mmCIF file of C-alpha atoms in Angstrom:
data_model
loop_
_atom_site.group_PDB
_atom_site.id
_atom_site.type_symbol
_atom_site.label_atom_id
_atom_site.label_comp_id
_atom_site.label_asym_id
_atom_site.label_seq_id
_atom_site.Cartn_x
_atom_site.Cartn_y
_atom_site.Cartn_z
ATOM 1 C CA MET A 88 104.667 172.811 209.396
ATOM 2 C CA PRO A 89 104.593 169.226 208.089
ATOM 3 C CA ASP A 90 107.543 167.884 206.137
ATOM 4 C CA SER A 91 106.781 168.047 202.414
ATOM 5 C CA SER A 92 108.312 164.592 201.998
ATOM 6 C CA THR A 93 105.416 163.093 203.990
ATOM 7 C CA LYS A 94 102.749 164.528 201.705
ATOM 8 C CA PRO A 95 101.051 162.107 199.291
ATOM 9 C CA ALA A 96 102.851 162.079 195.964
ATOM 10 C CA SER A 97 101.041 163.047 192.793
ATOM 11 C CA ALA A 98 100.208 160.432 190.165
ATOM 12 C CA GLU A 99 103.064 161.717 187.990
ATOM 13 C CA ILE A 100 105.610 161.345 190.794
ATOM 14 C CA GLN A 101 104.269 157.910 191.692
ATOM 15 C CA ARG A 102 104.697 156.729 188.103
ATOM 16 C CA TRP A 103 108.243 158.076 188.069
ATOM 17 C CA GLU A 104 109.087 156.375 191.384
ATOM 18 C CA GLU A 105 107.924 153.058 189.948
ATOM 19 C CA GLY A 106 110.991 153.316 187.750
ATOM 20 C CA VAL A 107 113.107 152.811 190.898
ATOM 21 C CA ALA A 108 112.328 149.113 190.391
ATOM 22 C CA LEU A 109 115.043 149.346 187.747
ATOM 23 C CA SER A 110 117.519 149.280 190.624
ATOM 24 C CA ASP A 111 116.219 145.864 191.741
ATOM 25 C CA THR A 112 116.469 144.577 188.189
ATOM 26 C CA PHE A 113 120.019 145.879 187.905
ATOM 27 C CA SER A 114 120.979 144.221 191.225
ATOM 28 C CA HIS A 115 119.596 140.924 189.962
ATOM 29 C CA TYR A 116 121.538 141.316 186.711
ATOM 30 C CA LEU A 117 124.707 142.029 188.731
ATOM 31 C CA ASN A 118 124.271 138.806 190.725
ATOM 32 C CA LEU A 119 123.755 136.808 187.535
ATOM 33 C CA SER A 120 126.898 138.343 186.035
ATOM 34 C CA SER A 121 128.927 137.461 189.140
ATOM 35 C CA SER A 122 127.979 133.784 188.891
ATOM 36 C CA LEU A 123 127.929 133.646 185.072
ATOM 37 C CA LYS A 124 131.236 131.835 184.603
ATOM 38 C CA THR A 125 130.533 129.037 187.069
ATOM 39 C CA ALA A 126 126.881 128.563 186.066
ATOM 40 C CA ALA A 127 127.547 128.624 182.312
ATOM 41 C CA LEU A 128 130.465 126.160 182.358
ATOM 42 C CA GLN A 129 128.617 123.834 184.708
ATOM 43 C CA GLY A 130 125.673 123.985 182.344
ATOM 44 C CA GLY A 131 127.773 122.749 179.456
ATOM 45 C CA SER A 132 128.563 125.988 177.657
ATOM 46 C CA ARG A 133 131.893 126.174 175.887
ATOM 47 C CA SER A 134 134.381 128.665 177.261
ATOM 48 C CA LEU A 135 135.028 130.222 173.823
ATOM 49 C CA HIS A 136 131.308 130.705 173.218
ATOM 50 C CA LEU A 137 130.925 132.331 176.645
ATOM 51 C CA ALA A 138 133.872 134.644 175.978
ATOM 52 C CA ARG A 139 132.343 135.809 172.694
ATOM 53 C CA ARG A 140 128.986 136.599 174.319
ATOM 54 C CA VAL A 141 130.643 138.526 177.136
ATOM 55 C CA GLU A 142 132.777 140.427 174.624
ATOM 56 C CA ALA A 143 129.645 141.396 172.671
ATOM 57 C CA ALA A 144 127.982 142.711 175.845
ATOM 58 C CA LEU A 145 131.058 144.736 176.752
ATOM 59 C CA GLY A 146 131.063 146.315 173.294
ATOM 60 C CA THR A 147 127.349 147.192 172.999
ATOM 61 C CA LEU A 148 125.269 146.895 176.156
ATOM 62 C CA TYR A 149 127.594 148.454 178.707
ATOM 63 C CA PRO A 150 128.425 151.623 176.735
ATOM 64 C CA LYS A 151 124.672 152.212 176.329
ATOM 65 C CA LEU A 152 124.024 151.680 180.030
ATOM 66 C CA ASP A 153 126.869 153.970 181.000
ATOM 67 C CA LYS A 154 125.633 156.733 178.660
ATOM 68 C CA ARG A 155 122.013 156.494 179.802
ATOM 69 C CA ILE A 156 122.901 156.453 183.487
ATOM 70 C CA GLY A 157 124.927 159.594 182.958
ATOM 71 C CA LEU A 158 122.053 161.195 181.052
ATOM 72 C CA LEU A 159 119.593 160.243 183.804
ATOM 73 C CA TRP A 160 121.875 161.753 186.433
ATOM 74 C CA GLY A 161 122.024 165.007 184.488
ATOM 75 C CA ILE A 162 118.250 165.203 183.998
ATOM 76 C CA LEU A 163 117.401 164.593 187.641
ATOM 77 C CA SER A 164 120.082 167.031 188.827
ATOM 78 C CA ARG A 165 118.724 169.750 186.529
ATOM 79 C CA ILE A 166 115.136 169.184 187.715
ATOM 80 C CA ARG A 167 116.235 169.371 191.357
ATOM 81 C CA ASN A 168 118.161 172.603 190.799
ATOM 82 C CA GLU A 169 115.342 174.241 188.830
ATOM 83 C CA VAL A 170 112.719 173.395 191.446
ATOM 84 C CA VAL A 171 114.878 174.499 194.388
ATOM 85 C CA ASN A 172 115.694 177.825 192.722
ATOM 86 C CA LEU A 173 112.193 178.419 191.354
ATOM 87 C CA PRO A 174 110.919 181.906 192.280
ATOM 88 C CA LEU A 175 107.953 181.984 194.631
ATOM 89 C CA LEU A 176 105.743 183.559 191.950
ATOM 90 C CA HIS A 177 106.295 180.560 189.675
ATOM 91 C CA ARG A 178 105.119 178.215 192.393
ATOM 92 C CA LEU A 179 101.632 179.683 192.346
ATOM 93 C CA PRO A 180 98.962 177.515 190.665
ATOM 94 C CA GLU A 181 98.460 178.267 186.982
ATOM 95 C CA GLU A 182 94.863 179.376 187.646
ATOM 96 C CA ILE A 183 96.078 182.143 189.972
ATOM 97 C CA LEU A 184 98.829 183.234 187.582
ATOM 98 C CA SER A 185 96.304 183.309 184.748
ATOM 99 C CA GLU A 186 93.993 185.541 186.791
ATOM 100 C CA ILE A 187 96.891 187.889 187.577
ATOM 101 C CA PHE A 188 97.861 188.060 183.900
ATOM 102 C CA THR A 189 94.262 188.780 182.909
ATOM 103 C CA ARG A 190 94.081 191.728 185.284
ATOM 104 C CA VAL A 191 97.415 193.062 184.028
ATOM 105 C CA VAL A 192 96.686 192.715 180.306
ATOM 106 C CA PHE A 193 93.121 194.038 180.342
ATOM 107 C CA ARG A 194 93.461 196.627 183.087
ATOM 108 C CA ASN A 195 91.586 199.779 182.064
ATOM 109 C CA ILE A 196 94.045 202.673 182.278
ATOM 110 C CA TRP A 197 91.660 204.963 180.394
ATOM 111 C CA GLU A 198 88.852 204.953 182.951
ATOM 112 C CA ASN A 199 89.587 208.515 184.101
ATOM 113 C CA GLN A 200 89.549 209.973 180.597
ATOM 114 C CA ASP A 201 86.876 212.542 179.749
ATOM 115 C CA ARG A 202 86.182 211.153 176.281
ATOM 116 C CA PRO A 203 86.271 207.738 174.606
ATOM 117 C CA ILE A 204 89.750 206.512 173.737
ATOM 118 C CA PRO A 205 90.378 205.372 170.138
ATOM 119 C CA MET A 206 90.109 201.640 169.700
ATOM 120 C CA GLU A 207 93.615 201.529 168.240
ATOM 121 C CA ASP A 208 95.148 203.036 171.386
ATOM 122 C CA SER A 209 93.476 200.510 173.686
ATOM 123 C CA LEU A 210 94.468 197.577 171.492
ATOM 124 C CA SER A 211 98.064 198.770 171.259
ATOM 125 C CA GLU A 212 98.264 199.023 175.044
ATOM 126 C CA ILE A 213 96.851 195.503 175.483
ATOM 127 C CA GLN A 214 99.248 194.026 172.924
ATOM 128 C CA GLN A 215 102.227 195.739 174.543
ATOM 129 C CA ARG A 216 101.377 194.315 177.961
ATOM 130 C CA LEU A 217 100.886 190.862 176.470
ATOM 131 C CA ARG A 218 104.244 190.963 174.680
ATOM 132 C CA CYS A 219 105.996 191.995 177.904
ATOM 133 C CA LEU A 220 104.562 189.027 179.803
ATOM 134 C CA LEU A 221 105.394 186.606 176.986
ATOM 135 C CA CYS A 222 109.058 187.608 177.139
ATOM 136 C CA VAL A 223 109.522 187.004 180.868
ATOM 137 C CA CYS A 224 110.049 183.232 180.837
ATOM 138 C CA SER A 225 108.831 179.996 179.274
ATOM 139 C CA VAL A 226 106.520 179.263 182.238
ATOM 140 C CA TRP A 227 104.598 182.513 181.776
ATOM 141 C CA ARG A 228 104.642 182.159 178.014
ATOM 142 C CA ASN A 229 103.120 178.671 178.117
ATOM 143 C CA ILE A 230 100.371 179.819 180.488
ATOM 144 C CA LEU A 231 99.491 182.755 178.221
ATOM 145 C CA LEU A 232 99.509 180.667 175.059
ATOM 146 C CA ALA A 233 97.225 178.075 176.646
ATOM 147 C CA ARG A 234 94.526 180.618 177.655
ATOM 148 C CA ASP A 235 92.084 181.573 174.901
ATOM 149 C CA VAL A 236 91.122 184.824 176.616
ATOM 150 C CA PHE A 237 94.442 186.417 175.618
ATOM 151 C CA TRP A 238 93.896 185.590 171.932
ATOM 152 C CA SER A 239 90.143 186.171 171.614
ATOM 153 C CA THR A 240 90.484 189.660 170.096
ATOM 154 C CA VAL A 241 90.929 189.281 166.343
ATOM 155 C CA GLY A 242 90.915 191.497 163.281
ATOM 156 C CA VAL A 243 93.075 194.288 161.899
ATOM 157 C CA TYR A 244 93.796 197.851 163.006
ATOM 158 C CA TYR A 245 96.337 200.613 162.486
ATOM 159 C CA LEU A 246 98.877 202.206 164.748
ATOM 160 C CA ILE A 247 99.056 205.986 164.908
ATOM 161 C CA PRO A 248 99.627 207.448 162.351
ATOM 162 C CA PRO A 249 97.667 204.976 160.159
ATOM 163 C CA THR A 250 99.817 203.730 157.284
ATOM 164 C CA ASN A 251 100.240 200.399 155.518
ATOM 165 C CA TRP A 252 103.446 199.855 157.492
ATOM 166 C CA ASN A 253 101.657 200.428 160.789
ATOM 167 C CA ARG A 254 98.947 197.850 160.248
ATOM 168 C CA VAL A 255 98.529 195.216 162.987
ATOM 169 C CA TYR A 256 96.952 191.828 162.340
ATOM 170 C CA LEU A 257 95.312 189.831 165.108
ATOM 171 C CA PRO A 258 94.741 186.405 163.519
ATOM 172 C CA ILE A 259 92.148 183.854 164.541
ATOM 173 C CA ARG A 260 94.198 181.213 166.303
ATOM 174 C CA GLU A 261 93.340 177.681 167.347
ATOM 175 C CA THR A 262 91.172 178.832 170.227
ATOM 176 C CA ARG A 263 89.084 175.667 170.467
ATOM 177 C CA GLY A 264 85.779 177.371 169.774
ATOM 178 C CA ALA A 265 86.195 180.247 172.251
ATOM 179 C CA ASN A 266 84.105 183.404 171.880
ATOM 180 C CA LEU A 267 85.795 186.077 169.770
ATOM 181 C CA HIS A 268 85.874 189.883 169.821
ATOM 182 C CA LEU A 269 86.220 191.424 166.369
ATOM 183 C CA VAL A 270 88.029 194.702 165.731
ATOM 184 C CA LEU A 271 88.180 196.169 162.226
ATOM 185 C CA ALA A 272 89.744 199.460 161.160
ATOM 186 C CA LEU A 273 88.546 200.486 157.702
ATOM 187 C CA PRO A 274 89.747 200.687 155.028
ATOM 188 C CA LEU A 275 90.689 197.023 155.183
ATOM 189 C CA PRO A 276 93.963 195.856 153.624
ATOM 190 C CA THR A 277 93.967 194.932 149.953
ATOM 191 C CA GLY A 278 93.115 191.281 149.616
ATOM 192 C CA PHE A 279 91.396 191.075 152.981
ATOM 193 C CA GLY A 280 88.509 188.689 152.391
ATOM 194 C CA CYS A 281 85.316 188.381 154.370
ATOM 195 C CA GLU A 282 85.402 184.581 154.210
ATOM 196 C CA ALA A 283 86.963 184.344 157.683
ATOM 197 C CA LEU A 284 84.257 186.630 159.073
ATOM 198 C CA GLU A 285 81.565 184.432 157.566
ATOM 199 C CA GLU A 286 83.240 181.227 158.769
ATOM 200 C CA HIS A 287 83.563 182.378 162.375
ATOM 201 C CA ALA A 288 80.471 184.604 162.561
ATOM 202 C CA SER A 289 78.808 182.372 165.142
ATOM 203 C CA ARG A 290 81.698 182.945 167.584
ATOM 204 C CA PHE A 291 81.716 186.755 167.668
ATOM 205 C CA ARG A 292 80.430 188.238 170.910
ATOM 206 C CA THR A 293 81.392 191.853 170.241
ATOM 207 C CA ILE A 294 82.124 193.795 167.037
ATOM 208 C CA ASN A 295 84.012 197.083 166.948
ATOM 209 C CA ILE A 296 84.406 198.923 163.656
ATOM 210 C CA SER A 297 86.266 202.180 163.087
ATOM 211 C CA ALA A 298 86.344 203.912 159.715
ATOM 212 C CA GLU A 299 87.678 206.972 157.941
ATOM 213 C CA TYR A 300 85.224 209.319 156.301
ATOM 214 C CA ASP A 301 86.350 208.506 152.737
ATOM 215 C CA ILE A 302 86.658 204.738 153.014
ATOM 216 C CA LYS A 303 86.604 202.548 149.933
ATOM 217 C CA ARG A 304 84.995 199.153 149.768
ATOM 218 C CA PRO A 305 84.526 197.140 151.826
ATOM 219 C CA SER A 306 82.562 199.796 153.676
ATOM 220 C CA ILE A 307 80.805 199.672 157.036
ATOM 221 C CA LYS A 308 77.697 198.538 155.191
ATOM 222 C CA ASP A 309 79.593 195.672 153.518
ATOM 223 C CA VAL A 310 80.929 194.410 156.833
ATOM 224 C CA ILE A 311 77.574 194.614 158.593
ATOM 225 C CA ASP A 312 75.912 192.838 155.666
ATOM 226 C CA VAL A 313 78.190 189.847 156.294
ATOM 227 C CA PHE A 314 76.770 189.478 159.780
ATOM 228 C CA LEU A 315 73.196 190.045 158.691
ATOM 229 C CA LYS A 316 73.572 187.037 156.388
ATOM 230 C CA ASN A 317 75.362 185.017 159.086
ATOM 231 C CA ARG A 318 73.771 186.302 162.282
ATOM 232 C CA PRO A 319 76.072 185.743 165.280
ATOM 233 C CA PRO A 320 73.888 184.189 167.996
ATOM 234 C CA LEU A 321 76.286 185.343 170.737
ATOM 235 C CA LEU A 322 76.625 188.938 169.544
ATOM 236 C CA SER A 323 75.799 191.316 172.375
ATOM 237 C CA GLU A 324 77.615 194.533 171.454
ATOM 238 C CA LEU A 325 78.120 196.482 168.231
ATOM 239 C CA SER A 326 80.227 199.641 168.191
ATOM 240 C CA ILE A 327 80.870 201.854 165.153
ATOM 241 C CA SER A 328 83.327 204.738 165.170
ATOM 242 C CA HIS A 329 83.336 206.981 162.088
ATOM 243 C CA ASP A 330 85.507 210.009 161.304
ATOM 244 C CA ARG A 331 82.757 212.373 160.276
ATOM 245 C CA LEU A 332 83.257 214.966 157.553
ATOM 246 C CA GLY A 333 80.189 217.129 157.568
ATOM 247 C CA GLU A 334 76.593 216.246 158.354
ATOM 248 C CA TYR A 335 76.247 213.832 155.454
ATOM 249 C CA ALA A 336 78.764 211.368 156.848
ATOM 250 C CA TYR A 337 77.178 211.467 160.299
ATOM 251 C CA HIS A 338 73.648 210.879 159.033
ATOM 252 C CA ASN A 339 74.927 208.204 156.667
ATOM 253 C CA VAL A 340 76.479 206.029 159.391
ATOM 254 C CA THR A 341 73.552 206.737 161.726
ATOM 255 C CA PHE A 342 71.161 205.514 159.069
ATOM 256 C CA TYR A 343 73.105 202.270 158.680
ATOM 257 C CA ALA A 344 73.209 201.653 162.434
ATOM 258 C CA GLU A 345 69.508 202.317 162.950
ATOM 259 C CA THR A 346 68.633 200.194 159.932
ATOM 260 C CA TYR A 347 70.692 197.197 161.078
ATOM 261 C CA ARG A 348 69.973 197.417 164.763
ATOM 262 C CA GLY A 349 66.814 195.423 164.293
ATOM 263 C CA GLY A 350 68.805 192.663 162.646
ATOM 264 C CA PHE A 351 70.567 191.756 165.901
ATOM 265 C CA GLU A 352 69.524 191.156 169.476
ATOM 266 C CA LEU A 353 72.034 193.494 171.108
ATOM 267 C CA ALA A 354 72.591 194.386 174.728
ATOM 268 C CA SER A 355 74.130 197.654 173.550
ATOM 269 C CA TYR A 356 75.230 199.474 170.458
ATOM 270 C CA GLY A 357 76.972 202.767 169.984
ATOM 271 C CA ILE A 358 77.952 205.309 167.365
ATOM 272 C CA LEU A 359 80.985 207.527 167.887
#
């Protein structure tokens, strides 16, 4: 196994090692200081003037140098200790860690269930896994925060049981134009505007809506109307889950879905 010290250094390490030239500069400054008295007096400088300049350097320059050298020693020692003691998992490339995190966060634990799992349950499980990974260490946290895939699900839903205190918001973050997956649990909170839906309509790839049977406005129809006016070009999946109360509610939501299906080019759509 080749010695790691013989491997080509990265550009960052090479730039840092260029700072070693400071040692040569310091050695040159030390030689000049050693011969300062003789050279200055021979050059015609007055001894009192020389003493004042040296006194000024002793009072300002040298304390700064001493403090910064000590600070540099501390920084390099900390970096060495952190790298030496770094767990093997942290030494994996960020791309591999990101792939591992993706499999952990979005792993389907409901695949053996006999019936569809409520959207709220799946989202709660995903958010719990994500929070656990975020709390491990700053390295993992930075990797998660830098990957749009972990923040692409946006909207609002309720924990079980659904109350105002159990509402969960998934805001649209600075995801640099990444595709988004919208989840909405109706009724929407008071003051929830559709402006954000209109603004980011072109970025939604999937839309999942769940609703109670006696929802107030905005209704399923109101939400779908937003996307009919601002058709998402990337939209490939529309799912509507409705707590049915009698045949009227079922036929009502079915009518809306069949009516609006022609408004989108969908790979799939479903009614639950």
